[in-house]
CSV table of C-alpha atoms in Angstrom, one decimal:
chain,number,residue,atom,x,y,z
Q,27,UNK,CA,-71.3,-22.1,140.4
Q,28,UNK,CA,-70.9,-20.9,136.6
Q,29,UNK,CA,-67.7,-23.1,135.5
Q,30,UNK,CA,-68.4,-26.0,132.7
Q,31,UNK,CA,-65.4,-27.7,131.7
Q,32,UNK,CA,-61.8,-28.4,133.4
Q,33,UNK,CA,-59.5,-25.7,134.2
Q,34,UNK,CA,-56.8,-24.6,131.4
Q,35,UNK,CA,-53.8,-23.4,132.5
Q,36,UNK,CA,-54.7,-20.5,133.8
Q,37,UNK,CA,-53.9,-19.8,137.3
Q,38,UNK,CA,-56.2,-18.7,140.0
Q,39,UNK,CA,-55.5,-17.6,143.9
Q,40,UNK,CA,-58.4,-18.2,146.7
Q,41,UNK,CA,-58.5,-16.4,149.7
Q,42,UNK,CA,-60.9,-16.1,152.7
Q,43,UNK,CA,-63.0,-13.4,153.1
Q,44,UNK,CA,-63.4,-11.9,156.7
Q,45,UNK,CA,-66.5,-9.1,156.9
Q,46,UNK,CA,-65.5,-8.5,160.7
Q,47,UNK,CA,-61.8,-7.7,159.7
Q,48,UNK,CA,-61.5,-6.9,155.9
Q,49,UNK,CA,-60.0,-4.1,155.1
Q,50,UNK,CA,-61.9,-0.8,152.7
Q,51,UNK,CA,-59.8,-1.6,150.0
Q,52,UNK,CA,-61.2,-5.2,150.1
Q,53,UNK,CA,-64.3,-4.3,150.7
Q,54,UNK,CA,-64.7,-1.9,147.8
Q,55,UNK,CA,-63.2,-5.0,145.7
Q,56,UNK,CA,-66.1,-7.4,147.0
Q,57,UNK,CA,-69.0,-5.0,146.5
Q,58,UNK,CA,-68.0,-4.0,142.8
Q,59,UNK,CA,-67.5,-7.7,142.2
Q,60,UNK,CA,-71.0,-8.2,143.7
Q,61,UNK,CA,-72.7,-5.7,141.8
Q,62,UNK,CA,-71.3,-7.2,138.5
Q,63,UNK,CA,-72.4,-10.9,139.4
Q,64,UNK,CA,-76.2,-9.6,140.4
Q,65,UNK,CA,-76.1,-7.7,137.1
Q,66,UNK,CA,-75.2,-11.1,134.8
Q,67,UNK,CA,-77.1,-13.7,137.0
Q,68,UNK,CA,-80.2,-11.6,137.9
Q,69,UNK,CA,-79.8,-9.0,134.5
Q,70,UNK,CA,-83.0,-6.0,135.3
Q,71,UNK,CA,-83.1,-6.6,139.2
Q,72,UNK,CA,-83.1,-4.4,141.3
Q,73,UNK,CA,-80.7,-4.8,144.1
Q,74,UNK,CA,-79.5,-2.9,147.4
Q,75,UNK,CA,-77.4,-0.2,147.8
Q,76,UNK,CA,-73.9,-1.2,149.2
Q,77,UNK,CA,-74.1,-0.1,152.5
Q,78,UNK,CA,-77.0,-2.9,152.9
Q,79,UNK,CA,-74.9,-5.4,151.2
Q,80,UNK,CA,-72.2,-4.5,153.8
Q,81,UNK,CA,-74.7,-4.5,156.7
Q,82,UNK,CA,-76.0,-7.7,155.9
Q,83,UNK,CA,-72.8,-9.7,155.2
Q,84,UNK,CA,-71.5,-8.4,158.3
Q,85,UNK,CA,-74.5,-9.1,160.6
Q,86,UNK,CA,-74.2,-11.9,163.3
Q,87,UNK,CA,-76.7,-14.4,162.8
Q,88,UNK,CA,-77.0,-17.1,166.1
Q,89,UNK,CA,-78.1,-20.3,164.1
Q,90,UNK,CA,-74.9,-20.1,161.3
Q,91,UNK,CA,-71.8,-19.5,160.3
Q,92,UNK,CA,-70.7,-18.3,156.6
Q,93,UNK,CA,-67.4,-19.2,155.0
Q,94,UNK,CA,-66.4,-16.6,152.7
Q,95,UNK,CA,-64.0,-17.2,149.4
Q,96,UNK,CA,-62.7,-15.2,146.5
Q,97,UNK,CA,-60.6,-16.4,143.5
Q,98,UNK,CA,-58.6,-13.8,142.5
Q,99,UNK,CA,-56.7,-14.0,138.4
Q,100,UNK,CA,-52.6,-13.1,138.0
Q,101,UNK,CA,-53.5,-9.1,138.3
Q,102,UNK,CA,-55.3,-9.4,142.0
Q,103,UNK,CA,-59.1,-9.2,140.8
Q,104,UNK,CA,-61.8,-10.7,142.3
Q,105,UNK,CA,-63.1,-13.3,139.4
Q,106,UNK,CA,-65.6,-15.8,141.9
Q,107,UNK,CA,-66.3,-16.6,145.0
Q,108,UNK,CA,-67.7,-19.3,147.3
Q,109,UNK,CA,-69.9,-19.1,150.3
Q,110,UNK,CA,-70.3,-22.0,152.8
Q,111,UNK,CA,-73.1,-21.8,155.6
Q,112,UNK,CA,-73.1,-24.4,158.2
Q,113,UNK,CA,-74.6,-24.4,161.5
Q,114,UNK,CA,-73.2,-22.9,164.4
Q,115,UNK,CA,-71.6,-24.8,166.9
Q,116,UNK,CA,-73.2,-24.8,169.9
Q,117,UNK,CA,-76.7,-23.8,168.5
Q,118,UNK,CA,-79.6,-25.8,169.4
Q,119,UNK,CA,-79.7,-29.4,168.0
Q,120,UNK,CA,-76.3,-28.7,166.4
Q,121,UNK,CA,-76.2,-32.5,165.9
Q,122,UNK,CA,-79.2,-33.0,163.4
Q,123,UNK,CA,-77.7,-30.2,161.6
Q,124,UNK,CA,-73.6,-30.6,161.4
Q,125,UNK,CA,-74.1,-32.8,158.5
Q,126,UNK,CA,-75.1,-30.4,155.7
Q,127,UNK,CA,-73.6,-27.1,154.5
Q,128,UNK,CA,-75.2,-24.5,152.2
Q,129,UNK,CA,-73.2,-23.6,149.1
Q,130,UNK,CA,-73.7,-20.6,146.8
Q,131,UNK,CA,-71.5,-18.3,144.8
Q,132,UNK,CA,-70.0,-18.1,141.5
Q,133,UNK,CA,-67.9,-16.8,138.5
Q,134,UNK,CA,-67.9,-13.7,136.4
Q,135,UNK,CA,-68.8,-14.2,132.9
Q,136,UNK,CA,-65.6,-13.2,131.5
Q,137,UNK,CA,-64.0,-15.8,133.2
Q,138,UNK,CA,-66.1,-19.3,132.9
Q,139,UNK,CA,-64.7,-22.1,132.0
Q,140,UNK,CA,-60.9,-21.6,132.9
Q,141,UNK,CA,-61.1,-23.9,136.3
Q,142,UNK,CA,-62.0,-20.6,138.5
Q,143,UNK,CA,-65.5,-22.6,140.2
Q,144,UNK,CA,-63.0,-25.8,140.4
Q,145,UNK,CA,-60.2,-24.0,142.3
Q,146,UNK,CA,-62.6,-22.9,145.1
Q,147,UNK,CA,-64.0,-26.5,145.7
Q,148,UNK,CA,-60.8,-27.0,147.2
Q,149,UNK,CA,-61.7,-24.6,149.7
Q,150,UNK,CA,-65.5,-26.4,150.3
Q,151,UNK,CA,-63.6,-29.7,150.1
Q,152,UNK,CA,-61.1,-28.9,153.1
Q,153,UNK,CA,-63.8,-27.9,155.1
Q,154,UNK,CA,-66.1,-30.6,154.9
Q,155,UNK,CA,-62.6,-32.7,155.6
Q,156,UNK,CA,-61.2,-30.2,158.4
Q,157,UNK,CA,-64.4,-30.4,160.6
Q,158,UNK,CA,-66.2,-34.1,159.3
Q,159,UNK,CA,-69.2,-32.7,160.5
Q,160,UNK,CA,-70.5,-31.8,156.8
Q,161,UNK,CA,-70.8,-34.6,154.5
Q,162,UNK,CA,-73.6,-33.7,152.3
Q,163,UNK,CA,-73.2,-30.2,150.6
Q,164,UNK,CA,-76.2,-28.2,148.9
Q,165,UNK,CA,-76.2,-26.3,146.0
Q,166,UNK,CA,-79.0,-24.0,144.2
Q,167,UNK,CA,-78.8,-22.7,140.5
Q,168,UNK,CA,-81.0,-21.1,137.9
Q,169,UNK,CA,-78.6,-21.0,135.4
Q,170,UNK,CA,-77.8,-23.8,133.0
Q,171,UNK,CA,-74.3,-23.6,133.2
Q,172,UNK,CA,-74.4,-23.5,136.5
Q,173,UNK,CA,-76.5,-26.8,136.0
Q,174,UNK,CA,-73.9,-28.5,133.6
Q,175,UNK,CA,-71.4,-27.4,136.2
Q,176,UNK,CA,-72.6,-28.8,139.2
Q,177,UNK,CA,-73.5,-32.6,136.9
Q,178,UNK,CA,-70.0,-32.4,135.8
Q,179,UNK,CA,-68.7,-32.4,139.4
Q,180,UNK,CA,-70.9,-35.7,140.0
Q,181,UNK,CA,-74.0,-33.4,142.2
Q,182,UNK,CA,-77.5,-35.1,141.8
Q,183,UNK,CA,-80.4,-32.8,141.5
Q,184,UNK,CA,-82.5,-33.8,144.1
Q,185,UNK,CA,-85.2,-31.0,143.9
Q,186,UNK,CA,-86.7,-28.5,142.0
Q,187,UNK,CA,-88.6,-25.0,143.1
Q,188,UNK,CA,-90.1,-22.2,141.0
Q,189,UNK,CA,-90.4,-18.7,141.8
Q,190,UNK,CA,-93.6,-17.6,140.6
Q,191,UNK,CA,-94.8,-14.0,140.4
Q,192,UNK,CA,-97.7,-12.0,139.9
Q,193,UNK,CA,-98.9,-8.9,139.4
Q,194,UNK,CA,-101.2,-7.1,141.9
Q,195,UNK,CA,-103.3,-5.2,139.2
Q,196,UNK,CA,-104.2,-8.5,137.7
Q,197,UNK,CA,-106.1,-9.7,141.2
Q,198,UNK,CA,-110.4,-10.7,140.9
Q,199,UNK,CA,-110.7,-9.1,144.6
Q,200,UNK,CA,-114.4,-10.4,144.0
Q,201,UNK,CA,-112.7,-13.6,144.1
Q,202,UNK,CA,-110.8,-13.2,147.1
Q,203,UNK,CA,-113.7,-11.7,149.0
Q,204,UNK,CA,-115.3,-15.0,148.4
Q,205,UNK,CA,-112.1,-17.1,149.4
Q,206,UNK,CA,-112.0,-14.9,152.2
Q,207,UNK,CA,-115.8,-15.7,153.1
Q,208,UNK,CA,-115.3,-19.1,152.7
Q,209,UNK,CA,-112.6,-19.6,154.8
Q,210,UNK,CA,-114.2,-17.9,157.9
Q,211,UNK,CA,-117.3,-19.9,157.2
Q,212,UNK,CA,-119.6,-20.2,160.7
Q,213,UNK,CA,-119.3,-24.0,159.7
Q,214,UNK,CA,-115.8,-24.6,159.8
Q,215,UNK,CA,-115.4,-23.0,163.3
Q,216,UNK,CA,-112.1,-21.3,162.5
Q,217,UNK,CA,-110.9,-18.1,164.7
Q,218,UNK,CA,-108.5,-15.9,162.5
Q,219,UNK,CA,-105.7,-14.0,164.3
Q,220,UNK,CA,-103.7,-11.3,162.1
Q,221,UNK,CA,-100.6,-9.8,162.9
Q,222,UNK,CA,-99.3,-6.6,161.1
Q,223,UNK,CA,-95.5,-5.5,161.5
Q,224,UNK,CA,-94.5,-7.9,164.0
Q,225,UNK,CA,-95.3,-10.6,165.9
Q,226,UNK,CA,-94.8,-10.4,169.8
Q,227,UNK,CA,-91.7,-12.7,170.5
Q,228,UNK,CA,-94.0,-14.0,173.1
Q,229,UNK,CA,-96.6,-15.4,170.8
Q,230,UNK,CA,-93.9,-16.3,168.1
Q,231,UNK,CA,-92.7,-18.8,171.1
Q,232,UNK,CA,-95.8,-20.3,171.0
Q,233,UNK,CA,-96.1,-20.6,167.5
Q,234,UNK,CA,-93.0,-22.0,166.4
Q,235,UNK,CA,-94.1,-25.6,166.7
Q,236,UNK,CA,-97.1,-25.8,164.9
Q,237,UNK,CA,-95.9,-23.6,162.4
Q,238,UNK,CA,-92.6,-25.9,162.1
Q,239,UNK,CA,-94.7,-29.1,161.4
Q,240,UNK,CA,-96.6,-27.3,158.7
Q,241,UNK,CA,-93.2,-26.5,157.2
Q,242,UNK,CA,-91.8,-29.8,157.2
Q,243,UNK,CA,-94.9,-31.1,155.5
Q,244,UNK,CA,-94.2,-29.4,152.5
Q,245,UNK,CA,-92.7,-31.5,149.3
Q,246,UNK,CA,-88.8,-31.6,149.1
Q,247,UNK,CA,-88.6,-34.2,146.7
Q,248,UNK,CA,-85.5,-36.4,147.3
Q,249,UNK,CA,-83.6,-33.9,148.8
Q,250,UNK,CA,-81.7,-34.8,152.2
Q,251,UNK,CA,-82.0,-32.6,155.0
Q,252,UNK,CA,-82.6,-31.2,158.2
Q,253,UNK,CA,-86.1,-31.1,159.1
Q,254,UNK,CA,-87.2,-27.6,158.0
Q,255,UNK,CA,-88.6,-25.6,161.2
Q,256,UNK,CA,-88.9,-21.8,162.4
Q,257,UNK,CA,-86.5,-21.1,165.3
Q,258,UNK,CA,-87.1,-18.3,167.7
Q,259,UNK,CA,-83.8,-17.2,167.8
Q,260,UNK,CA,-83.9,-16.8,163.8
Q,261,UNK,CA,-86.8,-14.5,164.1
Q,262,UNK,CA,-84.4,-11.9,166.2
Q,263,UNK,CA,-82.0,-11.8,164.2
Q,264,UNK,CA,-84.6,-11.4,161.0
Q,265,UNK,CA,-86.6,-9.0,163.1
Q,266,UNK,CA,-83.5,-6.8,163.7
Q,267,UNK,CA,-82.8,-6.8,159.9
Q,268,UNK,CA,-86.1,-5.8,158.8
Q,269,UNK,CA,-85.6,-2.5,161.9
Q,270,UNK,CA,-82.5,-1.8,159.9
Q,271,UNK,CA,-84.0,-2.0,156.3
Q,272,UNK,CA,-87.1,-1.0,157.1
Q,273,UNK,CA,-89.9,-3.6,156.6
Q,274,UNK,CA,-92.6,-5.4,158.0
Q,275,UNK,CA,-93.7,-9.1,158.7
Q,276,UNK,CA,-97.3,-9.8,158.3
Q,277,UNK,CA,-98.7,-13.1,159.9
Q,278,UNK,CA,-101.8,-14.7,159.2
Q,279,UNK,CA,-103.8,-17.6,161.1
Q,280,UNK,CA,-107.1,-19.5,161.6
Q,281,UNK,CA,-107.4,-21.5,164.6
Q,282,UNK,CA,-109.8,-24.0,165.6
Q,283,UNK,CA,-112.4,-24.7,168.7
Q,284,UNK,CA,-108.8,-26.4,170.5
Q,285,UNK,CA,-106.8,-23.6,169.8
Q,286,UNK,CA,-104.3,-24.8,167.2
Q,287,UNK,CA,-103.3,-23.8,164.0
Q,288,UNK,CA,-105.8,-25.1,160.8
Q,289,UNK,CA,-104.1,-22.6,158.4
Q,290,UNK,CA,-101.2,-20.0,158.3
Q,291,UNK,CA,-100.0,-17.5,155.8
Q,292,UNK,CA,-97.2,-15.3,156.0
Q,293,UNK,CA,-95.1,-12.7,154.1
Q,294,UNK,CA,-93.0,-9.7,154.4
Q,295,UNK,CA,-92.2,-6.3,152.5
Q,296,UNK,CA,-89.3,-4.2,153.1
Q,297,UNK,CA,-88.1,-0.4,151.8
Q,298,UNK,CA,-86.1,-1.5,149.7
Q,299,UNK,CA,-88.2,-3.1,147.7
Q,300,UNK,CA,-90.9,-1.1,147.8
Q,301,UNK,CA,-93.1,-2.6,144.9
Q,302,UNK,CA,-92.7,-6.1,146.3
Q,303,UNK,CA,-94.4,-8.0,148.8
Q,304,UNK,CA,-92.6,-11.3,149.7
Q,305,UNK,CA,-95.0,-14.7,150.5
Q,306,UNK,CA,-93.5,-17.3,152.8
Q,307,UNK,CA,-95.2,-20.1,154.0
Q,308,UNK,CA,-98.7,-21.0,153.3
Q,309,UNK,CA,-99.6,-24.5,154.9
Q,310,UNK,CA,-103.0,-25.9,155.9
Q,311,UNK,CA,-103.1,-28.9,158.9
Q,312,UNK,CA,-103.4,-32.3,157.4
Q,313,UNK,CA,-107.0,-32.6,158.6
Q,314,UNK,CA,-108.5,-29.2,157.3
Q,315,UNK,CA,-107.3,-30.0,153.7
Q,316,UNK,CA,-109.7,-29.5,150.9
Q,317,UNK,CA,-111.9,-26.8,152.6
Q,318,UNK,CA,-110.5,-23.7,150.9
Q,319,UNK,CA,-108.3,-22.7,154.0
Q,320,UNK,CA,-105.3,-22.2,151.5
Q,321,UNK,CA,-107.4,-20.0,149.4
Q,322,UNK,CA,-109.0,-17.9,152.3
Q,323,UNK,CA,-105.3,-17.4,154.1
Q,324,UNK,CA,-103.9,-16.2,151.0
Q,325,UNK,CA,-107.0,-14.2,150.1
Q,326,UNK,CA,-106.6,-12.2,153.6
Q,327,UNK,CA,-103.0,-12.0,153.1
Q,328,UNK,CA,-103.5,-10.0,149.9
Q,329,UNK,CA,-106.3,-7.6,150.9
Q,330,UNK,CA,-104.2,-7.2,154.2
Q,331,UNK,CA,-100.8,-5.9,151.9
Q,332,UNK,CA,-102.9,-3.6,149.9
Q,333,UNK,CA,-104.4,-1.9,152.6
Q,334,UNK,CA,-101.1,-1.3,154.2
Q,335,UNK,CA,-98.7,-0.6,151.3
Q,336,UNK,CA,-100.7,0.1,148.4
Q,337,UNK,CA,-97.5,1.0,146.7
Q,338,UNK,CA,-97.1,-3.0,146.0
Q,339,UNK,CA,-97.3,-3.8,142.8
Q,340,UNK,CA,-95.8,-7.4,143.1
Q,341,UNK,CA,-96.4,-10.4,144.7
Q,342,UNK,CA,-93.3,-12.5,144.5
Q,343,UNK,CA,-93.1,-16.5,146.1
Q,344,UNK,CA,-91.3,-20.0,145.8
Q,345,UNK,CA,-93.0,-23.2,145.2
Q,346,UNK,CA,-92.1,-27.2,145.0
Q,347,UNK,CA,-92.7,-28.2,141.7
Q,348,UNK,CA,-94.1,-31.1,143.5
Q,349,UNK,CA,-96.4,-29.2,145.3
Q,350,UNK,CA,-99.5,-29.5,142.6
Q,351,UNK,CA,-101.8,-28.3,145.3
Q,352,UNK,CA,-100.2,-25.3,145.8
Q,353,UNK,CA,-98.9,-24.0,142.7
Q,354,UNK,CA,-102.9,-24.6,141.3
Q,355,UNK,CA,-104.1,-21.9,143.6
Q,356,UNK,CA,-101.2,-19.8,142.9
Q,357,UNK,CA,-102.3,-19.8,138.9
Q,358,UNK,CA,-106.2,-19.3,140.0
Q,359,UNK,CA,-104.4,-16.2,141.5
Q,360,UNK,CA,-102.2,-15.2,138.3
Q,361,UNK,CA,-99.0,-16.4,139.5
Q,362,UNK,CA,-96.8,-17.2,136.5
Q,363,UNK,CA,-93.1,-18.4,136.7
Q,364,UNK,CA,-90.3,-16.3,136.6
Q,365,UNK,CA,-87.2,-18.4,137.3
Q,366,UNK,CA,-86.9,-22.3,137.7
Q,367,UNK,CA,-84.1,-23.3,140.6
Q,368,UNK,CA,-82.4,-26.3,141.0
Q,369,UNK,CA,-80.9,-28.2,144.1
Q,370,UNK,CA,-78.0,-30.1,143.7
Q,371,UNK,CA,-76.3,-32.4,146.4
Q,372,UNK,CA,-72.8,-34.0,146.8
Q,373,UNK,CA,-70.7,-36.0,149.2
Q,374,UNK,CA,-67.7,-35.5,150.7
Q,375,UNK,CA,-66.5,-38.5,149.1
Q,376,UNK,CA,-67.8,-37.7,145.5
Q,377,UNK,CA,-66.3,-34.4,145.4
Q,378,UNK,CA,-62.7,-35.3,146.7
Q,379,UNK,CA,-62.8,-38.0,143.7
Q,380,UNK,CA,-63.6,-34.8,141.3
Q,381,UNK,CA,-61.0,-32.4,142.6
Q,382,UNK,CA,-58.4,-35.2,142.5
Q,383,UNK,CA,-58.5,-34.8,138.3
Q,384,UNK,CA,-58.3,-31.1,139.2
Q,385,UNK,CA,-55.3,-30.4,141.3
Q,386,UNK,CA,-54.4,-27.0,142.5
Q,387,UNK,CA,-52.2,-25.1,140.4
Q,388,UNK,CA,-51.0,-22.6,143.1
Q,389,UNK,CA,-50.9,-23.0,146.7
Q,390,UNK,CA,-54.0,-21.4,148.2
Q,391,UNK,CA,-53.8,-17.9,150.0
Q,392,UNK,CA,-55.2,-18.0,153.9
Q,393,UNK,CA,-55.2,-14.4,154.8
């Protein structure tokens, strides 16, 4: 969200925004308006073509639902938007997960600061009060207005991530060979399994409970939450985005003498980032900590990507900021940081008591 101060008297429409049902016209206005946010919030990035964009927005996804908004100024042109994920009803443990909604979106530079961000809280507002199953929304910015913003509305940071990257050209591959050896060690006892373009959906089922308590493990500061865990039917629908795009997911274990998981790395590439290569989660088991597994997982990781795509030039991942361990092997490597990220949450309560010093100016639009 990009707004800083309360609205002017300007007035601003919000409609929903139906992928399955929109019609060309409004699609063409919602891919030029996306193209012009990427440009300002992300300026030299490179980003999809817009039949992508259109694929992905409209794919089904079985774990969630997004709510789609635009604001729209006096001549009919899309100025902001809002999107609002929840869970999908009638998902697995819909319960532990009703309670929190994902927000994103925000306003074009041209038109900060004239209430635009303000008018389509209303929108996140009646649907936290229309179903009362989301009572603590979550939002994530880089920007610093979109900081002031979201402390003006009465949101509490409650954690703080860095995307760090680094360039492959810069790797010691001495260094990794070492990590690698180290890792794989006769002493430690470790087995390492490697998977290259996809997992079999029969293994993933085996894996995604070990794999989710190394997830959950992982520093999220104060932020409330779900527990964090990989879901099988997430990985189809992922899987049958990367077919489309063309990519591949590359998987990366060591398993001890009892067959479970001491150490995982994973991380994907895609075509249409060709240059890139994606990490996900590293974790190591509580009780192999401090032996280098982190190290030798990552180091096989790397060699692993080069071999395959030797196009990638760089390695791009998210870290904790509270995550010292981590984000020390990641500058051993020659990570750096590229963009700090913020996550804000608010209650239902706390943002009514905002948006009742910001009233609508116009009745909202439902189409």
């Amino acid at each position: 969200m990009l707004e800083t101060r309360a609205a002017d008297a300007r007035q601003f429409t919000t409609s929903s925004f139906d992928p399955q049902r929109a019609s060309a016209e409004e699609w063409a206005q919602a891919l030029a308006y996306w193209r012009q946010r990427h440009d300002e919030d992300f300026p030299g990035e490179p980003q999809p073509d817009d039949a992508h964009t259109q694929q992905d927005v409209r794919q089904h996804t079985p774990l969630h639902v997004v709510h789609r908004a635009f604001a729209r100024d006096a001549q009919g042109r899309i100025v902001g938007s809002l999107n609002m994920g929840v869970r999908r009803e009638g998902s697995p443990d819909y319960a532990t997960f009703a309670p929190f909604i994902d927000v994103w979106g925000g306003v074009l530079r041209s038109h900060q600061r004239q209430g635009v961000a303000s008018t389509l809280l209303h929108r996140l507002l009646a649907l936290m009060e229309k179903t009362r199953d989301p009572t603590t929304a979550t939002f994530k910015t880089h920007l610093p207005e979109g900081r002031a913003f979201l402390a003006a509305i009465g949101a509490t940071e409650k954690h703080r991530s860095i995307e760090n990257r680094m360039a492959f050209d810069s790797l010691d591959w001495a260094a990794l060979a070492r990590w690698r050896a180290d890792a794989l060690a006769p002493t430690h006892g470790l087995r390492l399994e490697i998977h290259a373009g996809r997992v079999p959906f029969d293994r993933l089922a085996t894996l995604m409970a070990p794999l989710s308590a190394l997830l959950e493990d992982a520093p999220t500061s104060a932020l409330e939450r779900a527990p964090l865990r990989f879901e099988l039917e997430g990985f189809h629908a992922w899987y049958a985005e990367i077919d489309r795009r063309g990519g591949e997911h590359f998987l990366v274990l060591l398993r001890d003498a009892n067959d479970e998981v001491a150490a995982v790395c994973d991380a994907s590439w895609n075509q249409l980032y060709p240059d890139r290569m994606f990490q996900r989660l590293t974790g190591v088991a509580r009780a192999w900590r401090g032996k280098g597994l982190a190290k030798g997982v990552k180091a096989i990781m790397l060699q692993l990507v080069r071999e395959r795509h030797p196009e990638v030039a760089i390695a791009v991942t998210q870290n904790a900021e509270v995550n010292a361990p981590m984000l020390a092997i990641n500058r051993q490597l020659g990570f750096a940081p590229h963009r700090h990220d913020g996550a804000y949450q608010i209650g239902t309560e706390s943002l009514r008591a905002f948006l009742s010093t910001r009233p609508l100016a116009v009745p909202e639009a439902h189409a």
